[in-house]
Each structure stands twice: as structure tokens, then as C-alpha cells.
Coordinates of C-alpha atoms and ligand atoms in Angstrom, one line a residue:
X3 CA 18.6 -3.0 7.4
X4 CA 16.3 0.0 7.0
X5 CA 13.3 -0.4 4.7
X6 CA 14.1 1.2 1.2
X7 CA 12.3 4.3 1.1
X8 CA 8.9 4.5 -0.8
X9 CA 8.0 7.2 -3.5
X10 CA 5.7 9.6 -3.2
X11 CA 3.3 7.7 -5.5
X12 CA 3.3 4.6 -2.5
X13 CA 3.4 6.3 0.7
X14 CA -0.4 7.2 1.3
X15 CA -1.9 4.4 -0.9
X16 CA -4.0 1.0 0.2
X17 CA -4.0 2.7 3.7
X18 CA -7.0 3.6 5.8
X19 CA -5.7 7.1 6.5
X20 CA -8.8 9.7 8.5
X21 CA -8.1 11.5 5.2
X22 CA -9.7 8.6 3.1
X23 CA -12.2 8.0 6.3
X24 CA -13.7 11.7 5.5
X25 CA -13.8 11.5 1.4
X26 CA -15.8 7.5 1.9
X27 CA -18.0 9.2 4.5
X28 CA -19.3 11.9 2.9
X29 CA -19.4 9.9 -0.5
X30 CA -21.5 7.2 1.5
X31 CA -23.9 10.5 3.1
X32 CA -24.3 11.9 -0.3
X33 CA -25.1 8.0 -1.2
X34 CA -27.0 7.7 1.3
X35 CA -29.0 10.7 1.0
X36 CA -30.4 10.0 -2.9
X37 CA -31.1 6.4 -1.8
X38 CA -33.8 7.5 0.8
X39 CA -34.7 10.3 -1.1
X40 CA -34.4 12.8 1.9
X41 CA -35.5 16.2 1.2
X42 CA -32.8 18.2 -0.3
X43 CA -32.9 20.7 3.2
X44 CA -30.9 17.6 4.7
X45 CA -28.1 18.4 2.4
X46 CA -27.3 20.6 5.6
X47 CA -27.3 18.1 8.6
X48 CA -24.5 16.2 6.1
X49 CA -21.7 17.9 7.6
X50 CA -22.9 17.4 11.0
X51 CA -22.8 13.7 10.1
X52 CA -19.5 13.5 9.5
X53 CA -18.2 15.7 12.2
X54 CA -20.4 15.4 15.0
X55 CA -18.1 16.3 17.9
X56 CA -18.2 19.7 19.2
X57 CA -14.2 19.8 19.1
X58 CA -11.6 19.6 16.9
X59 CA -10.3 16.2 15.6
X60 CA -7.9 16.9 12.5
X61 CA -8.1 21.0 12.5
X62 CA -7.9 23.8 14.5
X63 CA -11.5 24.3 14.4
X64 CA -14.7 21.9 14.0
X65 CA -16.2 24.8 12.2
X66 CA -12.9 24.3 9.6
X67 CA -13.3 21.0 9.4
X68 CA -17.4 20.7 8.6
X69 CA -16.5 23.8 5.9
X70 CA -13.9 21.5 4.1
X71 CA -16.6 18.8 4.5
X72 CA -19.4 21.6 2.9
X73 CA -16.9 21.6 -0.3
X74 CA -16.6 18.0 -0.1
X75 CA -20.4 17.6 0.1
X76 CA -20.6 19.7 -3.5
X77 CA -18.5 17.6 -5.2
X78 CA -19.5 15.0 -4.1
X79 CA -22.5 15.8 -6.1
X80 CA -20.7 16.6 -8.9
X81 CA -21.6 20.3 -8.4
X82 CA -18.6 23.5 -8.2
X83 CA -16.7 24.3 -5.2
X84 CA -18.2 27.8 -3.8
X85 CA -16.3 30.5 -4.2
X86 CA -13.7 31.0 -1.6
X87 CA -14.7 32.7 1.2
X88 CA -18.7 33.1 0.2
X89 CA -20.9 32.4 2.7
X90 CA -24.2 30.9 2.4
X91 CA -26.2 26.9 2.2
X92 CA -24.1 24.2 0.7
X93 CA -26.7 24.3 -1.8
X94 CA -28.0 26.8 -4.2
X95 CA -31.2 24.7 -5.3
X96 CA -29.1 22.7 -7.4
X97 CA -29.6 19.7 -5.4
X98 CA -32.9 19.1 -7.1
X99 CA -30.9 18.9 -10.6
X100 CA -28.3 16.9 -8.7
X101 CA -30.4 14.4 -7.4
X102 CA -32.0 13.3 -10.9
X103 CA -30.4 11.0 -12.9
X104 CA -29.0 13.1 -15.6
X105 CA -25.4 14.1 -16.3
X106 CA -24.3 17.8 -14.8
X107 CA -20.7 16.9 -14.4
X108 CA -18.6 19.9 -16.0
X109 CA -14.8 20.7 -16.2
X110 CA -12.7 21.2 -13.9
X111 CA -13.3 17.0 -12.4
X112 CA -10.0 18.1 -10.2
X113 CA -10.4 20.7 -7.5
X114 CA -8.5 22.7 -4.7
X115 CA -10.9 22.4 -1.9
X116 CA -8.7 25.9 -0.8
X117 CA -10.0 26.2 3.1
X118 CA -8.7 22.8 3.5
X119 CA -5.1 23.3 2.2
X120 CA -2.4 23.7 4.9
X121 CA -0.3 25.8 2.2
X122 CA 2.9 23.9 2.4
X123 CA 6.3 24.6 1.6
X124 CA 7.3 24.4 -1.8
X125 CA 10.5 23.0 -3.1
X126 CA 13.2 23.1 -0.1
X127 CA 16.1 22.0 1.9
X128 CA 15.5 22.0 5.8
X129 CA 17.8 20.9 8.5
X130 CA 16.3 18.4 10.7
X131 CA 16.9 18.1 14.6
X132 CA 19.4 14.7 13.5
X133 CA 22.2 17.6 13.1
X134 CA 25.0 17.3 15.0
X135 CA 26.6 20.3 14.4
X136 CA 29.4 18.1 13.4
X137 CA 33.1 19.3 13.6
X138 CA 33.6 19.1 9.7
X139 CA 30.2 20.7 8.6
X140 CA 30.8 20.0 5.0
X141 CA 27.3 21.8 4.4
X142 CA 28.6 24.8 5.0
X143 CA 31.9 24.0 2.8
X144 CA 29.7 22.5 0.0
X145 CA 27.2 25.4 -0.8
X146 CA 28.1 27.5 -3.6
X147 CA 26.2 30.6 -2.5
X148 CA 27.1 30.5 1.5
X149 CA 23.6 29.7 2.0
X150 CA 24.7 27.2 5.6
X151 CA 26.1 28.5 8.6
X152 CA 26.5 27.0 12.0
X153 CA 23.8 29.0 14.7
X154 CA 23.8 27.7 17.6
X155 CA 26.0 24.3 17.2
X156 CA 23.3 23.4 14.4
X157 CA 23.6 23.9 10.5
X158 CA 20.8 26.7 9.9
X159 CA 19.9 27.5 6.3
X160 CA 19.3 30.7 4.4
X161 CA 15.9 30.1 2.6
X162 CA 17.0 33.4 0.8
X163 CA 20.0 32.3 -0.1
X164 CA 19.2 28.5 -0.8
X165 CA 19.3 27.4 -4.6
X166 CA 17.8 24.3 -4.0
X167 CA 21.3 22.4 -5.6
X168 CA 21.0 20.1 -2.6
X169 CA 24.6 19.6 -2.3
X170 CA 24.2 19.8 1.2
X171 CA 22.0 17.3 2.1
X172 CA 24.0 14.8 -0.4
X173 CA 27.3 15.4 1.7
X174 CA 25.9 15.3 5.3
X175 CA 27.0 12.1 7.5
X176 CA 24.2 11.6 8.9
X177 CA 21.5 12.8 6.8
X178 CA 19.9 15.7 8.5
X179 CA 19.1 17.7 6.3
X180 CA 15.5 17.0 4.5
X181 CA 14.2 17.6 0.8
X182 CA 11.0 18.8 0.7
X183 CA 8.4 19.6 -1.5
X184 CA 4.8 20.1 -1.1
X185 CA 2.9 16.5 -1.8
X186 CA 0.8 17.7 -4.5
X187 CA 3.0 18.9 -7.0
X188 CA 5.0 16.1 -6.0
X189 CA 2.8 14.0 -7.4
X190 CA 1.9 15.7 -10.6
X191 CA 3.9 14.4 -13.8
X192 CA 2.8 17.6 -16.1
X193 CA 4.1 20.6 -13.4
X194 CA 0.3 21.8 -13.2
X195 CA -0.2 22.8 -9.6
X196 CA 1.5 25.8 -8.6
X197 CA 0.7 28.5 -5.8
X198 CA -1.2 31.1 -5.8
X199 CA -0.6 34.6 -4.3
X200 CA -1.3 33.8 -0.8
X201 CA 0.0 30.4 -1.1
X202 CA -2.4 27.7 -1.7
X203 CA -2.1 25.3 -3.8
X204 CA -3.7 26.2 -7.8
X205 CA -4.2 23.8 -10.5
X206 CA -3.1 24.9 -14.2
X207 CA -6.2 23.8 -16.0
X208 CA -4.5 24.1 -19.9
X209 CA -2.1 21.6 -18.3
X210 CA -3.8 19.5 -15.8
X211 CA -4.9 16.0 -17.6
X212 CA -7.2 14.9 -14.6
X213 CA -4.7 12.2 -13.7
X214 CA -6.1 12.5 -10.0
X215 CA -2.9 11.4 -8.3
X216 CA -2.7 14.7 -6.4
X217 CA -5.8 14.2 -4.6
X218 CA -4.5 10.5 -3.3
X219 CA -1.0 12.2 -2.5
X220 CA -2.7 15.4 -0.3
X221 CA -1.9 14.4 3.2
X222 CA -5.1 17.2 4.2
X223 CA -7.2 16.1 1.6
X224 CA -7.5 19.2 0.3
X225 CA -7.4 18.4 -3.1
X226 CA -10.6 16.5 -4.3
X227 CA -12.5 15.2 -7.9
X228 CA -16.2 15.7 -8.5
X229 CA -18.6 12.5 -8.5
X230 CA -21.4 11.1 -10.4
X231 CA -22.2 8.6 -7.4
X232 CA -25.5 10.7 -6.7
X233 CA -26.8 11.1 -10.2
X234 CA -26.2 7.0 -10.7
X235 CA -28.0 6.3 -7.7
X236 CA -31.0 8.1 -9.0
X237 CA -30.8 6.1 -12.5
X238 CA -30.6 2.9 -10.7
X239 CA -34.0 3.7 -8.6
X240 CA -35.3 4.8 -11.9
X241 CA -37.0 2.3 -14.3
X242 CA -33.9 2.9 -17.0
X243 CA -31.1 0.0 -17.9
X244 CA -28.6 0.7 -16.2
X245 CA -25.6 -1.5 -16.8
X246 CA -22.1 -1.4 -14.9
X247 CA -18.6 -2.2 -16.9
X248 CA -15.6 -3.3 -14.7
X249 CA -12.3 -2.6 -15.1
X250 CA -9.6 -5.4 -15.0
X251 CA -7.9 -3.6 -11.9
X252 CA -11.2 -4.5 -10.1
X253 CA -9.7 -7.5 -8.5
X254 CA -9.6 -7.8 -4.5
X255 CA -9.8 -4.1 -4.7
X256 CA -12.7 -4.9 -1.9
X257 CA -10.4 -7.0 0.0
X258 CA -9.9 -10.6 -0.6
X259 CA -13.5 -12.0 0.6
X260 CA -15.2 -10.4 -2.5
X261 CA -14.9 -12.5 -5.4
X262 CA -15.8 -11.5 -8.6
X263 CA -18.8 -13.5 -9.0
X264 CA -20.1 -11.6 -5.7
X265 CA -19.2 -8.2 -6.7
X266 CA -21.7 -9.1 -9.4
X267 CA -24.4 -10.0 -7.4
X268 CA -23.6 -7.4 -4.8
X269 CA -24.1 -4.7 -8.0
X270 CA -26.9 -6.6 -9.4
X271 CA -28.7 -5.8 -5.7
X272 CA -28.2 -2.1 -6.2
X273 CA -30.2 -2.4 -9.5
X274 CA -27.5 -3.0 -12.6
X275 CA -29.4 -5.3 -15.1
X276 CA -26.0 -6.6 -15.8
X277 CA -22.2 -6.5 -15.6
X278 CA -19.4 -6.8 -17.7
X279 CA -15.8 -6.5 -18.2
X280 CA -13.7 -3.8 -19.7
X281 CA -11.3 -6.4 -20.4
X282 CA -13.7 -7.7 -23.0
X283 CA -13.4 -3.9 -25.0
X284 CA -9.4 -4.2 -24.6
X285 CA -9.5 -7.4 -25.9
X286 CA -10.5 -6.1 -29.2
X287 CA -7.9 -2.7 -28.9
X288 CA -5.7 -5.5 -28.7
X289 CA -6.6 -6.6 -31.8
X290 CA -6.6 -3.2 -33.3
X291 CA -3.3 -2.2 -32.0
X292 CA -1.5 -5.4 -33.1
X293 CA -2.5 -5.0 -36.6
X294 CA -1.2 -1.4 -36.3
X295 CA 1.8 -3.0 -35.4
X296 CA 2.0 -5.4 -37.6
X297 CA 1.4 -3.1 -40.5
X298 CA 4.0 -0.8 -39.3
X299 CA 6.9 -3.5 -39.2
X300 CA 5.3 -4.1 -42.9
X301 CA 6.3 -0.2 -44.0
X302 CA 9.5 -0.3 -42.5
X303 CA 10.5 -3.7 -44.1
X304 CA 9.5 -2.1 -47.0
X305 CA 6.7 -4.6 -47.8
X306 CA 4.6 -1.6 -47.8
X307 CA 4.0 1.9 -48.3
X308 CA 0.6 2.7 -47.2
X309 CA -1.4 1.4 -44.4
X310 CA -4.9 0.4 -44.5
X311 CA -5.7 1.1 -41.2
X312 CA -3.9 3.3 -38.6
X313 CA -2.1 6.5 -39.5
X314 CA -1.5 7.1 -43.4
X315 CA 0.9 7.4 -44.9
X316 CA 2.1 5.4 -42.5
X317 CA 6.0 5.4 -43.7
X318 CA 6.2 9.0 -41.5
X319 CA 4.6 6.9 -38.4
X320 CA 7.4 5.9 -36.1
X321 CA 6.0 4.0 -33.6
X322 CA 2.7 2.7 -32.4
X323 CA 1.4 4.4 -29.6
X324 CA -1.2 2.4 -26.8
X325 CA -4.0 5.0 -26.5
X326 CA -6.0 3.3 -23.5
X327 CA -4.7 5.9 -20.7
X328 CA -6.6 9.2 -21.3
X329 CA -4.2 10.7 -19.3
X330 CA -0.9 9.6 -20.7
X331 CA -3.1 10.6 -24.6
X332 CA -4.1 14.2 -22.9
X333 CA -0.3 14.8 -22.0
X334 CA 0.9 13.3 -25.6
X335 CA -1.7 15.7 -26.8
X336 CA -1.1 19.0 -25.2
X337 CA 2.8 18.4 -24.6
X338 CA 3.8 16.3 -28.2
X339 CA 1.3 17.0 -30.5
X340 CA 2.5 16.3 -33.7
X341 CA 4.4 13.1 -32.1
X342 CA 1.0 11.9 -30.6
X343 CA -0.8 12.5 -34.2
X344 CA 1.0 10.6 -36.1
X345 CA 2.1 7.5 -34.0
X346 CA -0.9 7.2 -31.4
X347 CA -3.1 5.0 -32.1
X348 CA -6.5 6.0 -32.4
X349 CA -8.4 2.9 -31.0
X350 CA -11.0 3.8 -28.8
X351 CA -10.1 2.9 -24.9
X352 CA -11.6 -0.6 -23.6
X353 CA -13.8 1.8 -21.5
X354 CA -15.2 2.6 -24.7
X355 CA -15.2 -0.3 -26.7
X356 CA -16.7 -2.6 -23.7
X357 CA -19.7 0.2 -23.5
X358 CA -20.2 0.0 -27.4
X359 CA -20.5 -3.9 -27.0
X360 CA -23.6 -3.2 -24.1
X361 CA -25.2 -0.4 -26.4
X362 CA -25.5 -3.0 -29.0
X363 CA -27.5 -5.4 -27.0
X364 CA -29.4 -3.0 -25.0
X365 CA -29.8 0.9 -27.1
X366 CA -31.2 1.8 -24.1
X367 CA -28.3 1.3 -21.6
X368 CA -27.3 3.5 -19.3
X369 CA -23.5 2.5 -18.8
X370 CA -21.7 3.1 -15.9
X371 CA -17.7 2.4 -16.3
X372 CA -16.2 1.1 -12.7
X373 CA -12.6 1.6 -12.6
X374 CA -9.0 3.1 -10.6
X375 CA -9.2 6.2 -12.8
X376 CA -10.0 9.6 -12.5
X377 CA -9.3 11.0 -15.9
X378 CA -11.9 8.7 -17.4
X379 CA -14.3 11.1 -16.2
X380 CA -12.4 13.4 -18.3
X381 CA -12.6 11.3 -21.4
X382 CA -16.6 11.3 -21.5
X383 CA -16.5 14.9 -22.6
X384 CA -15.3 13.6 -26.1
X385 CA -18.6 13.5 -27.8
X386 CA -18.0 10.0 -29.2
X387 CA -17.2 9.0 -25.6
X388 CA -20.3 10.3 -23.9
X389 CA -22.5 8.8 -27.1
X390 CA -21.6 5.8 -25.4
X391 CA -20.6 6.0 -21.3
X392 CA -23.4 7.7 -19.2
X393 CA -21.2 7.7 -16.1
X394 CA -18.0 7.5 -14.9
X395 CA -17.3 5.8 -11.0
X396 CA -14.3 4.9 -9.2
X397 CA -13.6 1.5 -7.0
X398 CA -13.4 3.9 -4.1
X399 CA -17.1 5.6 -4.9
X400 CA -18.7 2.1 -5.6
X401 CA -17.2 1.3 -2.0
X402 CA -19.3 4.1 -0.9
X403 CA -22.5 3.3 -2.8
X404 CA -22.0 -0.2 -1.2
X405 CA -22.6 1.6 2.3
X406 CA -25.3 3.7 1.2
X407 CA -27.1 0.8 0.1
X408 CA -26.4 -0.9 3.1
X409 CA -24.6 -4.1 1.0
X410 CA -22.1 -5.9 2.9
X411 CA -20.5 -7.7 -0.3
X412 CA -18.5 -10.2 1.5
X413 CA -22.2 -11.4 3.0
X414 CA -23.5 -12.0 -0.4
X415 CA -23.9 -15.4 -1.8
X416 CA -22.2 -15.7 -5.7
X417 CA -23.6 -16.9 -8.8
X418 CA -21.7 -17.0 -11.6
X419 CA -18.7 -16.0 -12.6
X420 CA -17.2 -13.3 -15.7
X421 CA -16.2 -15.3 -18.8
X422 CA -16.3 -12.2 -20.5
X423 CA -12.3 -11.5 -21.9
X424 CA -9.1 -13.7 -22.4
X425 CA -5.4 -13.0 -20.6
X426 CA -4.1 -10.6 -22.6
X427 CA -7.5 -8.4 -22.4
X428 CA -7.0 -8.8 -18.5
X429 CA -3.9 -8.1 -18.2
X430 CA -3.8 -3.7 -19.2
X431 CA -3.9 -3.2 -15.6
X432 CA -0.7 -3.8 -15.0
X433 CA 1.9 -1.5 -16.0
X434 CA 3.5 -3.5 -18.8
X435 CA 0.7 -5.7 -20.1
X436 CA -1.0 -3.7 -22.7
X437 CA 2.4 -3.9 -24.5
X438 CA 3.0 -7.6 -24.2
X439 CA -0.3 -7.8 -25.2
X440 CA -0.2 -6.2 -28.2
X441 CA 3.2 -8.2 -29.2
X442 CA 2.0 -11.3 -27.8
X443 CA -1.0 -11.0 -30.4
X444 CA 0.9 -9.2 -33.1
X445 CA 3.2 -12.7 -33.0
X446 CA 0.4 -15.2 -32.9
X447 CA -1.3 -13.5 -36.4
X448 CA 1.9 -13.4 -38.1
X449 CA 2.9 -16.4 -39.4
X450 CA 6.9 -15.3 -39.0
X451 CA 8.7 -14.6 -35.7
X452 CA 9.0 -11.3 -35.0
X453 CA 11.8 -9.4 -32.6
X454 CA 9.6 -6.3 -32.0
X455 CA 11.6 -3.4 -29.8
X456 CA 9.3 -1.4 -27.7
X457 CA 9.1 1.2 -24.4
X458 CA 6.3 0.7 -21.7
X459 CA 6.9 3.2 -18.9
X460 CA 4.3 4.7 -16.0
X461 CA 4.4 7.7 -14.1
X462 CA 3.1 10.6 -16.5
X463 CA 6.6 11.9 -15.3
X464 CA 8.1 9.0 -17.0
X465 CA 5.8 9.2 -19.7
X466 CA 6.6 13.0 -20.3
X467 CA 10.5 12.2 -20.3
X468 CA 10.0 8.8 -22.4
X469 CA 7.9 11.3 -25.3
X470 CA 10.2 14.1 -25.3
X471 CA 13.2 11.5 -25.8
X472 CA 11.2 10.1 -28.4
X473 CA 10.6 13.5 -30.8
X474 CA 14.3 13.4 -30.5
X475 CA 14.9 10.3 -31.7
X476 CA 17.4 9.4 -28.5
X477 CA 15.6 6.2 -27.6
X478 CA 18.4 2.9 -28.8
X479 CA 16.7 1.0 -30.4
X480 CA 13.8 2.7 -31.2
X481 CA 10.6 1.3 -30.1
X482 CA 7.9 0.1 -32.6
X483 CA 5.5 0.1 -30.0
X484 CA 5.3 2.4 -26.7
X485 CA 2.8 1.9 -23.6
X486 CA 2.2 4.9 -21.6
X487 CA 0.6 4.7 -18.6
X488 CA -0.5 7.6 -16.1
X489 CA -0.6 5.9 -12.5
X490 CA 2.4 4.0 -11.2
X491 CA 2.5 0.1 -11.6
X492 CA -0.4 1.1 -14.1
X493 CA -4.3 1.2 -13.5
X494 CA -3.5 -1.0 -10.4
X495 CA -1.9 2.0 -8.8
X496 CA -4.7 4.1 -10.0
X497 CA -6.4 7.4 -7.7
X498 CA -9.7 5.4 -7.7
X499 CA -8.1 2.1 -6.1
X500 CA -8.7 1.2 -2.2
X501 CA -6.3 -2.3 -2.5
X502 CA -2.3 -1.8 -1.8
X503 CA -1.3 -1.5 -4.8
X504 CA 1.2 -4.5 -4.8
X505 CA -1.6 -6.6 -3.9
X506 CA -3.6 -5.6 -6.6
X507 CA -1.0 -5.9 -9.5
X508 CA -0.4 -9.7 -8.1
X509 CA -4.3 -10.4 -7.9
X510 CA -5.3 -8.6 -11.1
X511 CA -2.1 -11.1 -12.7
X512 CA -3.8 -14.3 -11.1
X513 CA -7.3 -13.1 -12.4
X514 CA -6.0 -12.9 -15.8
X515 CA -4.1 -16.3 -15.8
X516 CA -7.4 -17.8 -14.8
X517 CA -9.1 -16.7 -18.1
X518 CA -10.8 -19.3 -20.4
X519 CA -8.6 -17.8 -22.9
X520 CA -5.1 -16.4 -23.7
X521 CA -5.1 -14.5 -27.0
X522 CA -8.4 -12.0 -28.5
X523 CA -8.2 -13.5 -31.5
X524 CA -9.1 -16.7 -29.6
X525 CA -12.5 -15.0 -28.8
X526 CA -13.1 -12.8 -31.7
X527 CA -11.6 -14.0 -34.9
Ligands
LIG21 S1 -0.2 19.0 -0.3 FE1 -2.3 19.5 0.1 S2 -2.2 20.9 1.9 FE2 -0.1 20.8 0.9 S3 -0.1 22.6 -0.5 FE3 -0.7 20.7 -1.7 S4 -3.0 20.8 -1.6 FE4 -2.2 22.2 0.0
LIG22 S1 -2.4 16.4 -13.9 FE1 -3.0 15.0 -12.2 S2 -1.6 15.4 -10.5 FE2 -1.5 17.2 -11.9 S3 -3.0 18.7 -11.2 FE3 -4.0 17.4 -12.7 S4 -5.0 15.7 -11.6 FE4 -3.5 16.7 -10.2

């Protein structure tokens, strides 16, 4: 039996691809480089680094491939991509401002690096060399708008012609005939990557949400998202507090010889004062959310009109809406707005609440959220988010920083372990758990059982179909709660991750079993 075929969202992940060999390496350079304090001139011998040979490996040209690696090299800083065809240094005496340990990041975090994109086809039907040029050719019969004919023994089809319908490739016997459609929009739920005129790939900023999940799905790597990795290096060499937050997808994302108690030490070595767990800030939007709930199934039962917390007047509030995924919020936002206004909840994310719980011990920390997402760095332009996160990283940047500290993390010898959050806090990584969460909690405050109807889907395309059915009220029966997450299987699938993503949901479960407790309330009330 054939292996069932894998969506786009699975086919490049947990793999060591040269794609994700170039975007480690020059994160680990650009690591590298603030670590020793080099002079910012050696910005320039970067590229060189990473593509030493005097011929091409992946490209026509080496002198393509260390340009690609010149754009990479900017963002990497967290600086803009140059302007397309400009010529001059990588840098423009920014370096000095990128090098200190202050935020620059600005909009847009997700970029086409455009020299590196191979401008591929957009939507299409093609007929592949398994044609037979079979007797019946029911291709040809099948198209409405004579778009097939037989060239040569072989099924050839009219681009021009071609509607896209695919009726052709449904009816052939032996499947040779290919959908296609360029990997990037592929892979993004809101429709915001387009072409431009000369046929690279553009990214429509009002409706891009920073998701990141094109730049995983690029098989050139020609879509890339800025970093922070170089301004956090600097802080940690500073004398400020710099403290690291984990996300609960963090587990075995650097492979199974790196517990968490020796991630801790490892980050500890590269100057964190201390570590703690997101799951410990979802534990108390768990709470939040669960009384939400719970008020809500009050309203409709008629028990009440108002809510004291949450939306008001709640009796208009149809549903209570997870708001941990900035990106699935962003597209409720821009897409649904009324819908996400009214029945979103507006508890910060764990990102932000795990942050809050550091700034209260220490006012002068400098907090760096660890995690699978992209969009997060997104979420720290709210200014009630950047009051409280300095920095944004991803698994696959602290990877890097690992190198350019030269910190082998399966070497290092563990202390103790996180005892920081309880199940249900641990389990939002996992497409899924933030809604049993929240019921699971909801159930243990009330004091009568409760059948509670909800939605959880993933995929922002998912999460774009699931809204739009539910302004229209088509969803039998209608949820009370709904989970929306942006990346597939949830934060475990997220652009940030370096784990196969099957691996990681199952770890990240076993992680949260092993909690010293199940419910929030058990910690907090
Ligand atoms: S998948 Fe990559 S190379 Fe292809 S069009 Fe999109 S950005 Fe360009
Ligand atoms: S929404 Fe996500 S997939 Fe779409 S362009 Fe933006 S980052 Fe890429």
C-alpha cells in the first residue's frame, strides 16, 4: 500500500532540508558574530561563510546564492531587505544599532527575499510523463472548454484554455496529470501572497497575519522572517536581567537527549538569570476563559443577564472565543470583526501573562518568549504586549544561539526540573487542548455537570471557514466555546519548531501528563 499523501503543511517539516541548513547557518554567523564582538566590517565575510565554494551548490550562480544569503544576513538582524536590485555593503551602518541590545524590529516580520524566489507556477493542471496516451482519453472528453488534446500520443494541455476545474486529472486512470500550485500561497490560510508583475511571489501586508508558515513551506527559502537573535545576544553580554519564558511546545524540539532541566542549564550558560514556563501564564487564561464560559452558559440559561467579566452585555455574546493564537485573533480581527469583538475573549496570551508573572519579581527584566511561533513577534507591537515582552525568539533561532555560543546542550549536566504549570496549562500546544482545557476547568468550578458544545479547528484556512460558518450561524450545535489555532496540529506544528511534528505533539502530551498538577485552580485558587 502507498503511503497516504502528506499536506502541504507536513511535507518540508522536522526535516534537515539545505534550505533549513542555510537559514541555521547564517542565524548561528549573525550569533556568532555579536557574541565575539567582531567589528561590524565582518558583517561582509558572513556570506563567504556560508558559501565558501567557488561553484554553485543550490543555484545557478554562487554569486546568486551569497546575494540570497546578503538578504538573509539583514534579517537576520532584524534590519529591511534592500531594495531589489540596489547594489552596495550588506550594511548601511546600521549594524552598530543592530548589535546593541535594544529593540529595532519593525513591520513587515515576513519577507520575500525576491532574488531567491524561483517564480513558480501558480494554480495549474500539468500532465506528467505517467500519460499513456490511453485509448479512451477521457481528459479530453471531460473538459468543458476543449482545453486537452492528444499531441504526440500524450494528453497536452492548453494553459490558455485551462479553467483550473480539474476534471481531468479526477478522471485519468492512472493519474498523470498533476495539480499544482506554488508552495507559498499554498500554505497561506488568509490568500495574502500573490504575484507580482514579473512574477515573484508578494505578500499582501493588510492581510498577512505573520503566521510564518510560508517561509517553512518555500522549497527555495525565499521567503524569510526578521530576528531578534542578535539584539538578545547583546542583552545577555550586558549587565541587564534577562530572563527566558518557554513555550509548552518546547519539548524534544532539540531532539530527545535534551531534557528540560538541561535546556535550563544550557540557557542559564548563555546568561538568562532564569527560566520559566509559558504554561504557567496559560494556566491562569485558563482560568479566565473558563469563567467566561461559565458565565456565558449562565446568560443563556437565563440565570443571568449581564456578565461581570468578559463581553457585556453578554446576552449578544455567542460563543467564547480562545485568544492565545495571535494569528488565528489577527484573522478574526481583520476578516470577522464584529464576530471576533464580541465573542473573543480578551485574555491576554500565556506569552503575556507568563512575562507579567517575571516583571513582578524582577521590574527590571528583560523577557525573552521562546516558542514555535512567528506571529508572536507580531503581537509585541501591541503596546500592552511590548510593556511587558522585550523579545521574541523561535526554537529554531535558540538552536542557533546554541551554536554561536558554542553550547552542546545534550553535554550539559541538569539540575532541576520546571514545576512551574499544571496539565491543562501544558497542554495549549496541542491542537485541541486549549479547549478541553478550558471545559475541563469550567467543569471542576461548577458544582453541576455541564455538556458544553464547542469547535477547536487548526489551519488559519480552517479557522477562516470555521468563523465565516459561524457569523452565519451554520455550525449544529452551536459551539459555546471555539479554539482557533494558526499552525497545523497546533503550536506543535508551529514555523519556529525543528522536531517532526508528530513527535512533538506526543512529547509535549507526555510532558504535560507528568505535571505535579492537573487543573489551574489547583495552583492558583
Ligand atoms: S514557493 Fe518560494 S520560490 Fe516558489 S513562488 Fe513562492 S516564494 Fe517564490
Ligand atoms: S499569513 Fe502567514 S502564510 Fe500568509 S503571507 Fe503572512 S506569514 Fe505567510
Amino acid at each position: 500500500m502507498p503511503l497516504p499523501p502528506l499536506n502541504i503543511f507536513e511535507k518540508m517539516r522536522g526535516l534537515y532540508t539545505p534550505v533549513v541548513n542555510i537559514r541555521r547557518h547564517v542565524l548561528s554567523e549573525v550569533g556568532r558574530m555579536v557574541v565575539e564582538e567582531k567589528p561590524p566590517h565582518y558583517i561582509e565575510e558572513i556570506p563567504y561563510r556560508v558559501i565558501p565554494k567557488s561553484t554553485p551548490t543550490y543555484r545557478e550562480s554562487v554569486f546568486r546564492e551569497r546575494a540570497i544569503v546578503r538578504e538573509r544576513i539583514r534579517l537576520a538582524f532584524g534590519m529591511e531587505l534592500k531594495e531589489y536590485g540596489a547594489h552596495g555593503p550588506i550594511h548601511d551602518d546600521e549594524e552598530a544599532e543592530c548589535m546593541k541590545p535594544v529593540k529595532i524590529l519593525t513591520r513587515p516580520i515576513v519577507n520575500v527575499i525576491k532574488i531567491g524566489c524561483e517564480r513558480c507556477p501558480e494554480v495549474s493542471y500539468w500532465v506528467t510523463n505517467l500519460c499513456r496516451g490511453c485509448i479512451a482519453h477521457p481528459c479530453v472528453s471531460v473538459c468543458p472548454k476543449n482545453a486537452v488534446s492528444i499531441v504526440n500520443d500524450r494528453s497536452v494541455i492548453d494553459q490558455n484554455l485551462c479553467i483550473r476545474c480539474g476534471r481531468c486529472a479526477q478522471v485519468c486512470p492512472y493519474n498523470a496529470i498533476s495539480y499544482r500550485e506554488r508552495p507559498c500561497s499554498a500554505a497561506c490560510g488568509v490568500k495574502a501572497i500573490s504575484s507580482d508583475s514579473e512574477g515573484y511571489a508578494q505578500i499582501n501586508y493588510d492581510r498577512c497575519v505573520s503566521c510564518g508558515l510560508c517561509v517553512v513551506s518555500c522549497p527555495f527559502g525565499a521567503i524569510a522572517e526578521k530576528s531578534e537573535i542578535a539584539q538578545i545576544i547583546s542583552a545577555l553580554k550586558s549587565s541587564q536581567h534577562v530572563y527566558a519564558e518557554i513555550a509548552p511546545a518546547f519539548v524534544n524540539q532539540f531532539g530527545p537527549l535534551v531534557s528540560p532541566a538541561k535546556l535550563v542549564v544550557s540557557l542559564k550558560k548563555m546568561g538568562f538569570r532564569d527560566v520559566i514556563e509559558v504554561a504557567a501564564g496559560a494556566d491562569r487564561v485558563v482560568l479566565q476563559e473558563a469563567r467566561e464560559l461559565l458565565e456565558l452558559i449562565q446568560v443563556k440559561n437565563g440565570e443571568k443577564n449581564e456578565g461581570e467579566k468578559g463581553k457585556s452585555p453578554n446576552i449578544i455574546r455567542k460563543f467564547v472565543g480562545t485568544s492565545c493564537c495571535t494569528a488565528w485573533t489577527m484573522a478574526a480581527e481583520r476578516n470577522f470583526p464584529e464576530l471576533k469583538k464580541l465573542n473573543i475573549s480578551e485574555s491576554f496570551a500565556p506569552m503575556v501573562e507568563a512575562a507579567k508573572l517575571i516583571k513582578a519579581t524582577d521590574p527590571e527584566a528583560i523577557v525573552v518568549f521562546i516558542g514555535p511561533c512567528i506571529a508572536k513577534k507580531e503581537e509585541c507591537f501591541q503596546p500592552e504586549v511590548a510593556e511587558v515582552v522585550n523579545f521574541v525568539m523561535t526554537f529554531e533561532e535558540l538552536a542557533a544561539m546554541f551554536q554561536s555560543f558554542l553550547i552542546d546542550p545534550t553535554k550539559i549536566e541538569p539540575q532541576k526540573d520546571l514545576h512551574d504549570a499544571s496539565t491543562l496549562g501544558r497542554g495549549f500546544p496541542v491542537a485541541g487542548g486549549v479547549a478541553a482545557a478550558v471545559i475541563k476547568q469550567a467543569q471542576k468550578i461548577s458544582s453541576v455537570p455541564l455538556d458544553i458544545p464547542y469547535a477547536a479547528v487548526d489551519t488559519l484556512k480552517d479557522c477562516m471557514s470555521l468563523l465565516k460558518k459561524l457569523e452565519g450561524n451554520k455550525v449544529v450545535p452551536a459551539p459555546l466555546l471555539v479554539e482557533g489555532m494558526a499552525c497545523p496540529f497546533g503550536c506543535v506544528g508551529g514555523p519556529g519548531t525543528l522536531a517532526p511534528i508528530n513527535r512533538a505533539r506526543r512529547a509535549a502530551q507526555k510532558y504535560a501528563k507528568e505535571a505535579d498538577h492537573q487543573y489551574p485552580s489547583d495552583i492558583l485558587l
